[in-house]
Coordinates of C-alpha atoms in Angstrom, one line a residue:
M51 CA -3.0 50.4 -84.0
D52 CA -0.1 49.2 -82.4
G53 CA 2.7 50.3 -84.5
Y54 CA 1.8 53.7 -83.7
F55 CA 1.6 52.9 -79.7
K56 CA 5.0 51.6 -80.5
S57 CA 6.3 54.4 -82.0
N58 CA 5.0 57.2 -79.9
Y59 CA 3.9 55.8 -76.7
V60 CA 7.0 53.7 -76.2
S61 CA 9.4 55.9 -74.5
S62 CA 13.1 56.1 -75.8
Y63 CA 13.9 56.0 -71.7
F64 CA 12.4 52.3 -71.7
R65 CA 14.4 50.0 -74.5
E66 CA 16.0 46.9 -74.4
N67 CA 18.2 46.8 -71.1
S68 CA 16.9 49.4 -70.0
I69 CA 16.6 48.7 -65.9
D70 CA 20.7 49.3 -65.6
M71 CA 20.2 52.8 -65.9
K72 CA 23.0 55.1 -66.7
Y73 CA 23.9 57.7 -64.6
N74 CA 24.8 61.8 -65.6
V75 CA 26.3 63.1 -62.1
D76 CA 26.9 66.5 -61.3
V77 CA 28.7 67.3 -58.4
V78 CA 29.6 70.5 -56.9
F79 CA 31.6 71.4 -54.2
V80 CA 31.8 74.4 -52.5
I81 CA 34.3 75.4 -49.4
D82 CA 33.9 77.5 -46.3
A83 CA 38.0 78.0 -47.5
T84 CA 38.2 80.5 -44.2
G85 CA 41.6 80.0 -42.4
S86 CA 40.8 77.4 -39.2
M87 CA 42.7 74.2 -38.6
G88 CA 39.4 71.9 -39.1
M89 CA 38.7 74.4 -43.6
E90 CA 43.3 74.2 -43.7
N91 CA 41.8 70.4 -43.1
L92 CA 39.9 69.3 -45.6
I93 CA 41.1 71.9 -48.5
R94 CA 44.2 69.1 -48.5
I95 CA 41.9 66.5 -48.0
V96 CA 39.4 68.0 -51.5
K97 CA 43.3 68.1 -53.3
K98 CA 44.3 64.3 -52.1
M99 CA 41.2 63.2 -53.1
I100 CA 40.2 65.1 -57.1
P101 CA 42.8 62.7 -58.7
D102 CA 41.3 59.1 -57.8
F103 CA 37.9 60.9 -57.4
Y104 CA 36.5 59.3 -60.6
R105 CA 37.8 55.7 -60.0
E106 CA 36.1 55.8 -56.1
V107 CA 33.3 56.9 -56.9
V108 CA 32.5 54.5 -60.1
N109 CA 33.4 51.3 -57.6
A110 CA 31.6 52.2 -54.2
L111 CA 27.9 52.5 -57.2
N112 CA 29.3 50.4 -59.3
Q113 CA 28.2 47.5 -56.0
K114 CA 25.2 48.9 -56.2
H115 CA 24.5 48.5 -59.8
K116 CA 24.2 52.0 -60.6
H117 CA 27.2 53.1 -63.4
V118 CA 28.4 56.8 -63.7
D119 CA 28.3 57.6 -68.1
V120 CA 30.0 61.1 -67.4
L121 CA 30.8 62.9 -64.1
R122 CA 31.5 66.4 -63.9
A123 CA 32.5 68.2 -60.7
K124 CA 33.2 71.8 -59.4
I125 CA 34.4 74.1 -56.9
I126 CA 33.2 76.8 -55.0
F127 CA 35.3 78.6 -52.3
F128 CA 34.0 81.2 -49.6
R129 CA 34.9 83.1 -47.4
D130 CA 33.5 86.8 -46.3
F131 CA 32.8 89.5 -48.6
L132 CA 33.7 92.5 -45.8
E133 CA 36.5 91.3 -44.0
Y134 CA 38.1 90.7 -48.2
K135 CA 40.4 93.9 -48.6
K136 CA 42.2 93.3 -45.0
D137 CA 42.7 89.8 -44.6
R138 CA 44.1 90.2 -48.8
C139 CA 41.5 87.5 -50.0
V140 CA 39.3 87.1 -52.4
P141 CA 35.5 85.9 -51.1
L142 CA 34.3 84.5 -53.7
M143 CA 35.7 81.7 -56.2
Y144 CA 34.5 78.5 -58.2
T145 CA 35.8 77.0 -61.4
D146 CA 34.0 75.4 -63.7
F147 CA 32.2 71.6 -64.0
Y148 CA 34.9 69.3 -64.8
I149 CA 34.9 65.7 -66.8
L150 CA 36.9 63.5 -64.3
S151 CA 36.8 60.3 -66.3
D152 CA 39.1 57.2 -66.7
T153 CA 39.7 58.6 -70.5
A154 CA 41.0 60.6 -72.1
N155 CA 38.8 63.2 -72.0
D156 CA 40.0 63.3 -67.9
Q157 CA 39.5 66.6 -66.9
S158 CA 41.0 65.7 -63.6
S159 CA 44.5 67.8 -64.2
L160 CA 42.9 70.9 -65.2
L161 CA 40.0 71.3 -61.4
L162 CA 43.0 69.9 -59.7
R163 CA 45.4 73.1 -60.7
S164 CA 42.3 75.1 -60.3
I165 CA 42.4 74.4 -57.1
N166 CA 45.6 73.8 -55.5
S167 CA 46.6 77.8 -55.4
I168 CA 43.8 77.5 -52.4
E169 CA 45.1 78.3 -49.1
A170 CA 42.5 78.8 -45.7
V171 CA 43.2 82.4 -44.8
G172 CA 40.5 84.6 -43.7
G173 CA 37.7 85.0 -41.5
G174 CA 38.3 87.5 -39.2
D175 CA 34.3 87.5 -37.0
I176 CA 33.1 83.5 -36.7
P177 CA 29.9 84.1 -38.9
E178 CA 30.7 84.1 -42.8
D179 CA 28.8 84.1 -46.4
G180 CA 28.3 80.1 -46.6
L181 CA 25.3 81.3 -48.2
E182 CA 25.3 83.3 -51.5
A183 CA 27.8 80.6 -51.7
L184 CA 24.9 77.9 -51.9
A185 CA 23.0 79.9 -53.8
L186 CA 26.1 79.9 -56.9
A187 CA 25.8 76.3 -55.8
M188 CA 21.9 76.0 -56.2
Q189 CA 22.4 78.5 -60.2
S190 CA 25.4 76.1 -61.9
D191 CA 25.1 74.6 -65.7
W192 CA 23.8 71.6 -64.0
C193 CA 23.5 68.5 -67.2
Q194 CA 20.5 68.1 -69.1
P195 CA 17.8 65.1 -70.0
S196 CA 19.8 62.4 -71.7
D197 CA 18.5 60.2 -73.7
N198 CA 18.2 56.5 -71.5
H199 CA 20.2 58.4 -68.6
K200 CA 18.4 59.6 -65.2
R201 CA 20.3 62.5 -63.9
R202 CA 21.9 63.6 -60.2
H203 CA 23.1 67.5 -59.4
I204 CA 24.5 67.7 -55.7
I205 CA 25.7 69.6 -53.6
V206 CA 28.0 69.0 -50.6
L207 CA 28.8 72.1 -48.8
F208 CA 31.6 72.1 -45.8
T209 CA 32.2 74.4 -43.3
D210 CA 32.7 74.5 -39.7
A211 CA 30.8 78.0 -38.6
P212 CA 27.4 79.9 -38.9
T213 CA 26.1 81.5 -40.6
H214 CA 26.1 85.1 -41.9
E215 CA 22.2 87.4 -43.0
L216 CA 22.2 86.7 -46.7
G217 CA 23.0 90.0 -47.4
Y218 CA 25.0 90.7 -45.1
G219 CA 28.5 92.3 -47.2
K220 CA 26.1 92.9 -50.1
D221 CA 28.3 96.7 -49.2
C222 CA 31.2 94.2 -50.6
D223 CA 32.4 95.6 -54.8
L224 CA 32.4 91.5 -55.3
Y225 CA 29.5 91.1 -54.1
P226 CA 27.4 89.3 -57.0
S227 CA 25.3 90.1 -58.3
N228 CA 22.6 87.0 -58.6
M229 CA 21.9 86.7 -55.1
P230 CA 19.2 86.3 -53.8
A231 CA 17.9 89.2 -51.4
D232 CA 16.6 87.3 -48.6
F233 CA 16.6 84.0 -47.0
G234 CA 12.9 83.4 -47.8
E235 CA 13.7 83.9 -51.6
L236 CA 16.2 81.5 -51.5
T237 CA 14.8 78.4 -50.2
Y238 CA 12.5 78.8 -53.5
M239 CA 14.9 79.2 -54.8
W240 CA 15.8 75.5 -53.5
G241 CA 11.7 74.2 -53.8
N242 CA 9.5 71.6 -52.9
Q243 CA 7.9 68.9 -54.2
V244 CA 5.1 70.6 -54.0
R245 CA 5.1 74.3 -53.5
H246 CA 7.5 74.9 -56.4
A247 CA 10.3 73.6 -58.9
G248 CA 13.2 75.7 -57.9
T249 CA 16.2 77.0 -59.5
M250 CA 16.8 72.7 -59.8
E251 CA 14.9 70.6 -60.5
Y252 CA 13.4 68.6 -57.4
Q253 CA 13.4 64.6 -58.0
T254 CA 18.2 64.7 -59.3
K255 CA 18.7 67.2 -56.4
R256 CA 20.3 66.7 -53.2
L257 CA 22.3 68.5 -51.1
I258 CA 24.7 66.7 -48.4
L259 CA 25.4 69.5 -45.1
F260 CA 28.7 69.7 -43.6
I261 CA 27.7 71.7 -40.7
P262 CA 28.7 72.7 -37.1
E263 CA 26.2 70.7 -34.8
V264 CA 23.0 71.8 -35.2
K265 CA 21.8 72.1 -31.8
E266 CA 24.6 75.0 -31.6
L267 CA 23.7 77.0 -33.9
P268 CA 21.8 80.6 -33.5
Q269 CA 18.3 80.1 -33.7
D270 CA 17.9 82.2 -36.9
D271 CA 21.4 80.8 -38.5
G272 CA 21.2 79.7 -42.3
W273 CA 22.1 76.2 -41.9
K274 CA 20.1 76.1 -38.6
R275 CA 17.1 76.9 -40.4
I276 CA 17.7 74.7 -43.3
V277 CA 17.7 71.8 -40.9
E278 CA 14.7 72.1 -38.8
G279 CA 12.6 75.1 -40.5
R280 CA 11.0 77.6 -37.9
K281 CA 8.5 78.5 -35.9
D282 CA 6.7 81.0 -34.1
T283 CA 6.8 81.8 -30.0
R284 CA 3.3 79.0 -30.2
G285 CA 5.3 76.8 -31.5
N286 CA 3.6 77.1 -35.2
I287 CA 5.3 77.0 -38.0
I288 CA 6.6 79.4 -40.4
E289 CA 9.2 78.1 -42.7
K290 CA 9.6 74.4 -43.5
P291 CA 13.0 72.1 -43.4
W292 CA 14.1 71.4 -46.9
E293 CA 13.9 68.9 -48.4
N294 CA 16.3 66.4 -50.4
L295 CA 19.0 67.2 -47.4
D296 CA 21.5 65.2 -45.8
I297 CA 23.6 66.2 -42.9
V298 CA 26.2 65.1 -40.9
Q299 CA 27.2 67.5 -38.6
I300 CA 30.5 67.9 -37.2
N301 CA 31.8 69.2 -33.3
P302 CA 34.1 72.3 -35.0
N303 CA 37.2 71.5 -32.9
D304 CA 37.3 68.1 -33.8
M305 CA 36.4 69.1 -38.3
A306 CA 39.6 67.9 -38.7
K307 CA 39.1 64.0 -37.3
E308 CA 35.7 64.2 -38.0
I309 CA 35.8 64.6 -41.9
D310 CA 38.3 62.3 -44.6
F311 CA 37.8 61.2 -48.0
S312 CA 35.1 58.2 -47.0
R313 CA 32.7 60.0 -45.1
I314 CA 33.0 62.2 -47.8
L315 CA 32.4 59.7 -51.0
D316 CA 30.6 57.6 -49.2
R317 CA 27.4 60.8 -48.8
I318 CA 27.7 61.3 -52.4
V319 CA 27.0 57.7 -53.4
N320 CA 24.3 57.5 -51.2
S321 CA 22.6 60.6 -52.2
V322 CA 23.2 58.9 -56.2

């Protein structure tokens, strides 16, 4: 009986020194690439931070006694689907996941090459199509379970604008085919612990939002609904806020000053 218990019931996760767990970490940056001053500054920050991102993340996590085994990153840029012909810029772009490392496997130069041509342009009206970009991020090819490793799947989204309603740009010939039909379906994709696991595994996922001050957003805005949920006229809850969130509220007029690499790094490290 003892031998049977040892070989069949003791998980390989609980090996000697397993308390010193390693992490496989995937980070998806979702970035508003419209032509505002704040977004221009942010894109410059992202380009500048990529070469040092692995080292900075590893050093910060080591101080918390967490150790990254594999760190991967990808980037999604979004603009406005219905404005792209006028603005002459692609409304939704994304890279593959790239391994960031201090070994020969490092692909940070490939990631940097993929994003170096991106400039903040376009965006004729104030709202942007950020919810579609968020949906695309959720459907990423996330790292899968690995023996003796924990996982973290992190989406970090930056915008200085409210959202269009989901599907606002669906008449665009470049609109993706795998989008949720409405905000309710997007919420279902994110899921929660009690009702639905969602597209991403509940225990591993985190969503970090760098968004305008919620109190300044329209009542039906997507970011506001994610952060606060919704109530009817009697104050009854009809939508709950999303779970596994970290929100950084930014004054769009000061976004260029308020977002820097250290603030981004701090939020990511605290999510692992």
